[in-house]
PDB file of C-alpha atoms in Angstrom:
ATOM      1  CA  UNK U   1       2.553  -2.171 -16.007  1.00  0.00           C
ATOM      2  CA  UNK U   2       1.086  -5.118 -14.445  1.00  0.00           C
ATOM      3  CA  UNK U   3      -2.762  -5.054 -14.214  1.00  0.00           C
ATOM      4  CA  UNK U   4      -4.388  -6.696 -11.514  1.00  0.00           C
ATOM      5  CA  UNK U   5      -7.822  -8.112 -11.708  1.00  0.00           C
ATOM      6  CA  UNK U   6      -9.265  -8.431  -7.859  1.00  0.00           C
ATOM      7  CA  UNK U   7     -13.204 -10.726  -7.921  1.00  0.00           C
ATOM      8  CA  UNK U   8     -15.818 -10.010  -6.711  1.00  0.00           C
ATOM      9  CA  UNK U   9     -15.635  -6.443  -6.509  1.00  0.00           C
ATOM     10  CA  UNK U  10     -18.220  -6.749  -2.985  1.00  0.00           C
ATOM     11  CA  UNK U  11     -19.723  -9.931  -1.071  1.00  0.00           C
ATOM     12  CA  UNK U  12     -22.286  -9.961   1.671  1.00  0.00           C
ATOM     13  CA  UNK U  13     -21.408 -12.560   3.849  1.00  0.00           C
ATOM     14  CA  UNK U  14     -22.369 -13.687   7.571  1.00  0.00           C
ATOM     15  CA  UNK U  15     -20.548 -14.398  10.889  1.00  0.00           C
ATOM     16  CA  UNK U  16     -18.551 -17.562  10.676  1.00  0.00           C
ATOM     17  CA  UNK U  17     -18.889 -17.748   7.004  1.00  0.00           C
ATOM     18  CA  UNK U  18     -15.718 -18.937   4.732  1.00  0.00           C
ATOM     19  CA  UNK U  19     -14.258 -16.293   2.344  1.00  0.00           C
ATOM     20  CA  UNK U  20     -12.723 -16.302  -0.838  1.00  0.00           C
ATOM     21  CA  UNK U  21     -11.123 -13.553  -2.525  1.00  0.00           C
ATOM     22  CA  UNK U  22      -8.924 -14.162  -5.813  1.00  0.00           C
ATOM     23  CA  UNK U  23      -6.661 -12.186  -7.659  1.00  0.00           C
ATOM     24  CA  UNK U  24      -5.434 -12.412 -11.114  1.00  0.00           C
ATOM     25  CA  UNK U  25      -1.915 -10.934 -12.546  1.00  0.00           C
ATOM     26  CA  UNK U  26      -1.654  -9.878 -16.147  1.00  0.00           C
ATOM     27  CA  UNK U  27       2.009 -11.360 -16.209  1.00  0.00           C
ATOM     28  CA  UNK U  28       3.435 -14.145 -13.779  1.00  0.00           C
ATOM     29  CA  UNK U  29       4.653 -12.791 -10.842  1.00  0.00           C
ATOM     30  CA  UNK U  30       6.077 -15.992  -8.648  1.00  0.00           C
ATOM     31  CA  UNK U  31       5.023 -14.996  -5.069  1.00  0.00           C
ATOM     32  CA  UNK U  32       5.318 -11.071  -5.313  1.00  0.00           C
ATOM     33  CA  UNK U  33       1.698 -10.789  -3.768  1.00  0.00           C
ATOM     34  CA  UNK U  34       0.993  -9.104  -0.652  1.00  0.00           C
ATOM     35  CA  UNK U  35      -3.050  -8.811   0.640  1.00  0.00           C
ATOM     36  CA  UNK U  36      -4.187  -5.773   2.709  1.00  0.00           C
ATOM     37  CA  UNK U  37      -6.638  -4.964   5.141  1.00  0.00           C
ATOM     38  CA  UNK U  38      -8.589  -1.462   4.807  1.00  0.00           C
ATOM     39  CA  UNK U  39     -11.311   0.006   7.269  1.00  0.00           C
ATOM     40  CA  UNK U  40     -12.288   3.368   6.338  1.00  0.00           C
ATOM     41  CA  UNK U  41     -10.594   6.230   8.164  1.00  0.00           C
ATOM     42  CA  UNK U  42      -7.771   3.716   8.722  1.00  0.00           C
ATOM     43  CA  UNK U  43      -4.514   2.571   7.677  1.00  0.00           C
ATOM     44  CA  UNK U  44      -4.058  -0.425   5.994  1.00  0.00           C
ATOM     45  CA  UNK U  45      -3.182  -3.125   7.284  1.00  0.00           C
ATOM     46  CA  UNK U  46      -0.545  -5.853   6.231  1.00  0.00           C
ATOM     47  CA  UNK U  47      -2.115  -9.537   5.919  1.00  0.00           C
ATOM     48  CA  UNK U  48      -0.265 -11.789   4.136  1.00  0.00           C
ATOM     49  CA  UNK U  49       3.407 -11.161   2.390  1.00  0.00           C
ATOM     50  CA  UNK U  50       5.122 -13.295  -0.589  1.00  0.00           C
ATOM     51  CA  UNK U  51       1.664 -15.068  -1.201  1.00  0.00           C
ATOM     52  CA  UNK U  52       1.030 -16.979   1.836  1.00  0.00           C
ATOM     53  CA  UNK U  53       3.178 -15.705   4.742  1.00  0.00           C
ATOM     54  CA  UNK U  54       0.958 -14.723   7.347  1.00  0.00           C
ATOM     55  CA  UNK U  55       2.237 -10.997   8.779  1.00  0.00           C
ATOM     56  CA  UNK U  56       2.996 -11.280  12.410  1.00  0.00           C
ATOM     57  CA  UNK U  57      -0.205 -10.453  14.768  1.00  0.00           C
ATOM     58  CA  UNK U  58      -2.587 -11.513  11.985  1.00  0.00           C
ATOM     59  CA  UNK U  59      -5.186 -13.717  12.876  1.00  0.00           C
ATOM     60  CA  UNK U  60      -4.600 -17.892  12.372  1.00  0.00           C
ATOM     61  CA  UNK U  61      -8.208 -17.601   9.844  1.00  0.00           C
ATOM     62  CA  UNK U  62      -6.741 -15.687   7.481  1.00  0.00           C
ATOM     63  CA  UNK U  63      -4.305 -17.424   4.904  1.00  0.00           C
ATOM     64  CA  UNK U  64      -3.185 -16.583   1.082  1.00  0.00           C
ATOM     65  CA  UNK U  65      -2.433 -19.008  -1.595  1.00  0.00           C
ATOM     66  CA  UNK U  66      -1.330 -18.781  -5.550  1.00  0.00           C
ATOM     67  CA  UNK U  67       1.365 -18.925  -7.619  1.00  0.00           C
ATOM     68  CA  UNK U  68       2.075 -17.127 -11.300  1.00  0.00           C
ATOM     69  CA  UNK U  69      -0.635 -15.224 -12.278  1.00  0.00           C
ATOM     70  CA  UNK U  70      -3.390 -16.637 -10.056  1.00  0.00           C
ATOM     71  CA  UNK U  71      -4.022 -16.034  -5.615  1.00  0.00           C
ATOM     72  CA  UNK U  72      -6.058 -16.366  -3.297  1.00  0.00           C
ATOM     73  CA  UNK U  73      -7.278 -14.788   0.125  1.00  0.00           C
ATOM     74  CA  UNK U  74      -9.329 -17.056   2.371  1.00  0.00           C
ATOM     75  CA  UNK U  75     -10.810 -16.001   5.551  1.00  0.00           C
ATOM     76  CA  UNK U  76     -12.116 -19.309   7.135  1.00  0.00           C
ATOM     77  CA  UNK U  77     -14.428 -17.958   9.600  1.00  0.00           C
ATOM     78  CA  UNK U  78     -15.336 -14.507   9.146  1.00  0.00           C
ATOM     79  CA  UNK U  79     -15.560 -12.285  12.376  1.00  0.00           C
ATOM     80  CA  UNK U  80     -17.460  -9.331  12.951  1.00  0.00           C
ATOM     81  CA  UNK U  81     -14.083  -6.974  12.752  1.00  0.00           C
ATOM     82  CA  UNK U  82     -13.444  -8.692   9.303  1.00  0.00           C
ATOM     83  CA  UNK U  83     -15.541  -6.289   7.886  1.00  0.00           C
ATOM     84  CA  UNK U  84     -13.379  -3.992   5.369  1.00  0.00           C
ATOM     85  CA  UNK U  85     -11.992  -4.099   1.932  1.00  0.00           C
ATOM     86  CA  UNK U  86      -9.130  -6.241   1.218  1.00  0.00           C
ATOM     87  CA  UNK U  87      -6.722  -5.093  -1.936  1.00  0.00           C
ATOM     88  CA  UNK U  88      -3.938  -7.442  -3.563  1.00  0.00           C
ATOM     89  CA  UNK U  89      -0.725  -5.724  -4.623  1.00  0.00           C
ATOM     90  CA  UNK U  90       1.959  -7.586  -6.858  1.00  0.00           C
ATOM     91  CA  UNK U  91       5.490  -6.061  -5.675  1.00  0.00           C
ATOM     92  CA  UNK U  92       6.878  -8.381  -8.390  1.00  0.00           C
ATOM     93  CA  UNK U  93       8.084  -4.762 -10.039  1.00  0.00           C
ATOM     94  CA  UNK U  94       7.503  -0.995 -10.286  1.00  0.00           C
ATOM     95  CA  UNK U  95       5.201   0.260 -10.203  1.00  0.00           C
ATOM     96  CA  UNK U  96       3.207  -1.591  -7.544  1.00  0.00           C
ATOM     97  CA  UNK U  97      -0.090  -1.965  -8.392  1.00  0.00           C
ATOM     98  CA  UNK U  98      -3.554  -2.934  -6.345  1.00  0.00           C
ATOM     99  CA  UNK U  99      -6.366  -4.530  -7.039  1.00  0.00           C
ATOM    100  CA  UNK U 100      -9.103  -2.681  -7.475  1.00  0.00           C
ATOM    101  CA  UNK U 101     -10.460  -3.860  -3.914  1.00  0.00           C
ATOM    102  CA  UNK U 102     -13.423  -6.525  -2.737  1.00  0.00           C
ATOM    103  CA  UNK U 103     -15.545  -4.730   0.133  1.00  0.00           C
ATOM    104  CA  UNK U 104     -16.410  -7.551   2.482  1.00  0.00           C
ATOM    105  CA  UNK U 105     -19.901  -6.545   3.707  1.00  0.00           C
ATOM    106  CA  UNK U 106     -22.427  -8.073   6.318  1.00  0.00           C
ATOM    107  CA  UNK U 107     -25.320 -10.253   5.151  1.00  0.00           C
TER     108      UNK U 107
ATOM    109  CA  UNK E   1       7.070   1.898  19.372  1.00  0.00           C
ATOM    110  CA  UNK E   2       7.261   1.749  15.147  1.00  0.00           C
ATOM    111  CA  UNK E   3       5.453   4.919  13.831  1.00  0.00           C
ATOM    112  CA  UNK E   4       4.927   6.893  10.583  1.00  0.00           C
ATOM    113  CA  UNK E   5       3.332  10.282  11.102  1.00  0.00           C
ATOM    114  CA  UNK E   6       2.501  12.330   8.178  1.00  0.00           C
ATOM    115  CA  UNK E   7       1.559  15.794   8.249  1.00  0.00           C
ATOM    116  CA  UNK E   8       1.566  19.308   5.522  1.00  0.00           C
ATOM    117  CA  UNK E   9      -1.613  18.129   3.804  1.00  0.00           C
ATOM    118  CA  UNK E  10      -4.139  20.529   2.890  1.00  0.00           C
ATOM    119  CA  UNK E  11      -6.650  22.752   0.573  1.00  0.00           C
ATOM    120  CA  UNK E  12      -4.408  24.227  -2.730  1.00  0.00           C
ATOM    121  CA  UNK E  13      -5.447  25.178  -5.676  1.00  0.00           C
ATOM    122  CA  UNK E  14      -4.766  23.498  -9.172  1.00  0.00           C
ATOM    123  CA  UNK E  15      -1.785  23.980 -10.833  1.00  0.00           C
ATOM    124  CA  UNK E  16      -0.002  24.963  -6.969  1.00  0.00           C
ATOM    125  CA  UNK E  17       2.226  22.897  -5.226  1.00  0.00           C
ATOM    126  CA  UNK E  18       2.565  21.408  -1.447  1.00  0.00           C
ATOM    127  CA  UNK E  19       4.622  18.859   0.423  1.00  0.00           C
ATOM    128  CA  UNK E  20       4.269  16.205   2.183  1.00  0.00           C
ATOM    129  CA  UNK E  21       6.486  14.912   5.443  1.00  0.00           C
ATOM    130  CA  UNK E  22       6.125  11.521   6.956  1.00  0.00           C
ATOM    131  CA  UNK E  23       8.492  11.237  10.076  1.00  0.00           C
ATOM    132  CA  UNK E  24       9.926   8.131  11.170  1.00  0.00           C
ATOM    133  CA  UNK E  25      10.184   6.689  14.585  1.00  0.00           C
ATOM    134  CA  UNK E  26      11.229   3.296  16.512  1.00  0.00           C
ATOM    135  CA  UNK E  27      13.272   1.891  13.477  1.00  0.00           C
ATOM    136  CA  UNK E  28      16.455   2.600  11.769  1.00  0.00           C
ATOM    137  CA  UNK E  29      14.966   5.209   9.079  1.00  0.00           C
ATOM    138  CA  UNK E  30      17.984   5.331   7.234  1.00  0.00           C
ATOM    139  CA  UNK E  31      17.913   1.355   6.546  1.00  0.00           C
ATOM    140  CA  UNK E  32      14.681   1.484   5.366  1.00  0.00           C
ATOM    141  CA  UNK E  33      12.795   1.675   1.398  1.00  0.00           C
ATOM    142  CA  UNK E  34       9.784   3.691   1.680  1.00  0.00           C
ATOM    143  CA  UNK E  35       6.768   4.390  -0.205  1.00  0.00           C
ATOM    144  CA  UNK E  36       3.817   6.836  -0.597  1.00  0.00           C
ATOM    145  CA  UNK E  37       0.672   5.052  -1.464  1.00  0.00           C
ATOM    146  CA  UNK E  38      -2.806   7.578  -1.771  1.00  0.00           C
ATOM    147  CA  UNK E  39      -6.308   6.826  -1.815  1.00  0.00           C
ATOM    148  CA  UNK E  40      -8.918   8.814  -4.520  1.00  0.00           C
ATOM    149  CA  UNK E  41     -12.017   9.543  -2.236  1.00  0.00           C
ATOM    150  CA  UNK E  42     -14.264   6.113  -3.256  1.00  0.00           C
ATOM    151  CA  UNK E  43     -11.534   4.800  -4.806  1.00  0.00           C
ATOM    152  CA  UNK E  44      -9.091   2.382  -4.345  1.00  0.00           C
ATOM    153  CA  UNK E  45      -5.128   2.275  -3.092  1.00  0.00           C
ATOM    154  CA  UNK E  46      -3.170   4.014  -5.579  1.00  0.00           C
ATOM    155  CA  UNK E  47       0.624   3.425  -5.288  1.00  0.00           C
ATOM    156  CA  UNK E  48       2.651   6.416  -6.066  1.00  0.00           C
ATOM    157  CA  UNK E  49       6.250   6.038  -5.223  1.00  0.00           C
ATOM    158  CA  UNK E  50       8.785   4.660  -3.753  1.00  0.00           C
ATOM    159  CA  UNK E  51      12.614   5.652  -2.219  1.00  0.00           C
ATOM    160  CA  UNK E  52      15.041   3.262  -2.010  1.00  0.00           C
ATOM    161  CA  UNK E  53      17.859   3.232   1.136  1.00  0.00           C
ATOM    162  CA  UNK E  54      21.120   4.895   0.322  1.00  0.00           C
ATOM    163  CA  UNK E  55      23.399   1.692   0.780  1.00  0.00           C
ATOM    164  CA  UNK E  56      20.911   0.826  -2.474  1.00  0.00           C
ATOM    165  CA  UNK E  57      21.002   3.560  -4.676  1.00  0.00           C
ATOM    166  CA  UNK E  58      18.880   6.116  -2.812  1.00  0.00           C
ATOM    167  CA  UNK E  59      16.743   6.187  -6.184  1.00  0.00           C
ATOM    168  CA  UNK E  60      13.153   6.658  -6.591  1.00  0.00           C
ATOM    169  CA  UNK E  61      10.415   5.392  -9.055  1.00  0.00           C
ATOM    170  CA  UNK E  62       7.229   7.023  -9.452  1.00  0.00           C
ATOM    171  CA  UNK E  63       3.637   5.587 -10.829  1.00  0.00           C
ATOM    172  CA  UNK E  64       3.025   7.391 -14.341  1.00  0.00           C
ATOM    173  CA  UNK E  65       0.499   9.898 -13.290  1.00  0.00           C
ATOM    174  CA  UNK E  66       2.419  11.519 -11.090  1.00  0.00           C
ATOM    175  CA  UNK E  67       5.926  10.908 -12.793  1.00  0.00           C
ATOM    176  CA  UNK E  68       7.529  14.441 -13.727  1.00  0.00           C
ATOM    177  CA  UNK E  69       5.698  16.364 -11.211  1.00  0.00           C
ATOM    178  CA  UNK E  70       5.987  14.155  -7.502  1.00  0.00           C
ATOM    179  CA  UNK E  71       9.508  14.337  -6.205  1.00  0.00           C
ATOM    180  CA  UNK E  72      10.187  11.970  -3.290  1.00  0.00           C
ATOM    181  CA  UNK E  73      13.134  12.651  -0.855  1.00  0.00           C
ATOM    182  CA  UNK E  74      14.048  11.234   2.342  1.00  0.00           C
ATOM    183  CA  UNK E  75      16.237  13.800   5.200  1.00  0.00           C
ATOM    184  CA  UNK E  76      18.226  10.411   7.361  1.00  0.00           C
ATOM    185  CA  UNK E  77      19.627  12.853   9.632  1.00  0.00           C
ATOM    186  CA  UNK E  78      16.245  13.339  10.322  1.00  0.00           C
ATOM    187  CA  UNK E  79      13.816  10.557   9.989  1.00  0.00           C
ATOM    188  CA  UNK E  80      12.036  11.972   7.260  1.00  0.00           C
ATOM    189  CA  UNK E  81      10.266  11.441   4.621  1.00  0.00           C
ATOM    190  CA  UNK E  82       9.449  13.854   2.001  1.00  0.00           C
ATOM    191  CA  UNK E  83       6.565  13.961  -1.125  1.00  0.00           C
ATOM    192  CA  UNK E  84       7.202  17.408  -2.935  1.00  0.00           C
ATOM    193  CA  UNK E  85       3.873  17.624  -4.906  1.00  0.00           C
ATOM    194  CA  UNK E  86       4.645  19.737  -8.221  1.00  0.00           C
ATOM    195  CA  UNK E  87       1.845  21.131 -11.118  1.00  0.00           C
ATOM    196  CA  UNK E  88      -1.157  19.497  -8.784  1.00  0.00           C
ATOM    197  CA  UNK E  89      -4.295  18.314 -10.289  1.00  0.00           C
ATOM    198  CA  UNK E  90      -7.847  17.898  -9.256  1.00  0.00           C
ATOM    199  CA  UNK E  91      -7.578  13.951  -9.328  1.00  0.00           C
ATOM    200  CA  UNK E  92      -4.344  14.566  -7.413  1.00  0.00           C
ATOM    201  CA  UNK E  93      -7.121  14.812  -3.992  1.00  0.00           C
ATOM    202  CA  UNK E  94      -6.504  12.117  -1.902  1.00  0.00           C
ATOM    203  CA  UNK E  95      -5.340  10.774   1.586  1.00  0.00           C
ATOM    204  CA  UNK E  96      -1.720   9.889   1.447  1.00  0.00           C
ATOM    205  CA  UNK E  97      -0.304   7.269   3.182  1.00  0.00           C
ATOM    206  CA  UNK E  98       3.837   6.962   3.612  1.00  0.00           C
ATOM    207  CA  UNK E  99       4.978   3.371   4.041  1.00  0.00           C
ATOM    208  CA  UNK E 100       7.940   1.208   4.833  1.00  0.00           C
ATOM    209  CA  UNK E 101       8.851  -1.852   3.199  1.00  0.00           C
ATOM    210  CA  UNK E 102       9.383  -4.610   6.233  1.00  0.00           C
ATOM    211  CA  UNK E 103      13.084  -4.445   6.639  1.00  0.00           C
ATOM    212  CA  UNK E 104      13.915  -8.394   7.096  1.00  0.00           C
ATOM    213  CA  UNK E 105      13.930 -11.535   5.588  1.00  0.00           C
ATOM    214  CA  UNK E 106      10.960 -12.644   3.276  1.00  0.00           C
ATOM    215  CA  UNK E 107       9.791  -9.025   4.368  1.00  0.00           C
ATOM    216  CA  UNK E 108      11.966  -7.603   2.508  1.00  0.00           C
ATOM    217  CA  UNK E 109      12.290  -9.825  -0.445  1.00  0.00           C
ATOM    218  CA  UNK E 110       8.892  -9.415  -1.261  1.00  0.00           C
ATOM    219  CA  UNK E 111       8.605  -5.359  -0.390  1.00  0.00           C
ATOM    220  CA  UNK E 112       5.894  -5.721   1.592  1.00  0.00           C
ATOM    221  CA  UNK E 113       4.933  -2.635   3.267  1.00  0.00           C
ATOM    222  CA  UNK E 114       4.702  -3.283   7.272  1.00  0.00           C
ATOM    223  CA  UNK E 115       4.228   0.011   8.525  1.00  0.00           C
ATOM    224  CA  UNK E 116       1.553   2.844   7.362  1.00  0.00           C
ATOM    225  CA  UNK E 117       1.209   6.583   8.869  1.00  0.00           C
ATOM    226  CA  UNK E 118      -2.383   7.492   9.117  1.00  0.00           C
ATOM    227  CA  UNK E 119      -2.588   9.239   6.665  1.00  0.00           C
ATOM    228  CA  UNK E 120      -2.987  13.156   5.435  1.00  0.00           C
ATOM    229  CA  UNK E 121      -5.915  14.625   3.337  1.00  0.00           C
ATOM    230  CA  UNK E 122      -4.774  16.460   0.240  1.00  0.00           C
ATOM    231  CA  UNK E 123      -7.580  18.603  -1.317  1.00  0.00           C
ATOM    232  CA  UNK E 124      -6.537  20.067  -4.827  1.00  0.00           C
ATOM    233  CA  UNK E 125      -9.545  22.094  -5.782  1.00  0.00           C
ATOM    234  CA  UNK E 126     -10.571  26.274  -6.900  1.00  0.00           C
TER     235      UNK E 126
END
């Protein structure tokens, strides 16, 4: 299976701050990485597809990057309804795995 | 409008079984992969399975901890989606979200799952 190594874990961060989120595949995995939006008692929600395609309806601040084994998530101006935990997922192969989630928090 | 709308979750007791429906609405069901991804209260996302489209093989893969005892089926004829839970376990309690992989283009090429249900709350517990 491929492990996935999501960092940080948590962040406190303010209104209008720049985010950074990376993600690190035990195997290369091209551009099989998607990046999710959770809020609890919510579904997720679809960010960014093959590694930096921005899903339809997604906001313009939010953009993915990477190749191989190695992504990121940026969020260049945080907004208050930012607040969530993202999760990478390779769908490179089965089974898909996640991160193990970075909770965005307010500073 | 695109939905997913799960329902059957609820309180059983180790070792029992339950199933899961997720039905399908404003897309051709019968075109689409789909997935069940679950959440461990506190925990993260957990993906458990996935079904691929007839024209494709109609197969399904499972994640190892549930391989052997999750079944997933999908009912075209009725825009369903189906999670037969077999031998359940304590650290089987979770929400469980069904999912479709987006059914176009790079969508599609890099399964990325568009469209999640809400969710239902599976409680495996004496």
């Amino acid at each position: 299976d491929i492990q996935m190594t999501q960092s940080p874990s948590s962040l406190s961060a303010s209104v209008g701050d720049r985010v950074t989120i990376t993600c690190r595949t035990s195997q290369n995995i091209g551009f099989y990485l998607n990046w999710f939006q959770h809020k609890p008692g919510k579904a997720p929600n679809l960010l960014i597809y093959g590694a930096a395609n921005l899903q339809s309806g997604v906001p313009s601040r939010f953009s993915g990057s990477g190749s191989g084994t190695d992504f990121t998530l940026t969020i260049s101006s945080l907004q208050p309804e930012d607040f969530a935990t993202y999760y990478c997922q390779q769908s490179y192969n089965t089974p898909r795995t996640f991160g193990q989630g970075t909770k965005v928090e307010i500073k | 409008e695109v939905q997913l709308v799960e329902s059957g979750g609820g309180l059983v007791k180790p070792g029992g079984s339950l199933r899961l429906s997720c039905a399908a609405s404003g897309f051709t069901f019968s075109n689409a992969w789909m997935n069940w991804v679950r959440q461990v209260p506190g925990k993260g996302l957990e993906w458990v399975g996935q079904i691929k489209r007839k024209t494709d093989g109609g197969t399904a893969d499972y994640a190892a901890p549930v391989r052997g005892r999750f079944t997933i089926s999908r009912d075209d004829a009725k825009n369903t989606l189906y999670l037969q839970m077999n031998s359940l376990k304590i650290e089987d309690t979770a929400v469980y979200y069904c999912t479709r992989r987006g059914g176009t283009g790079l969508m599609s090429y890099y399964h990325a799952m568009d469209v999640w249900g809400q969710g239902t709350t599976v409680t495996v517990s004496s």
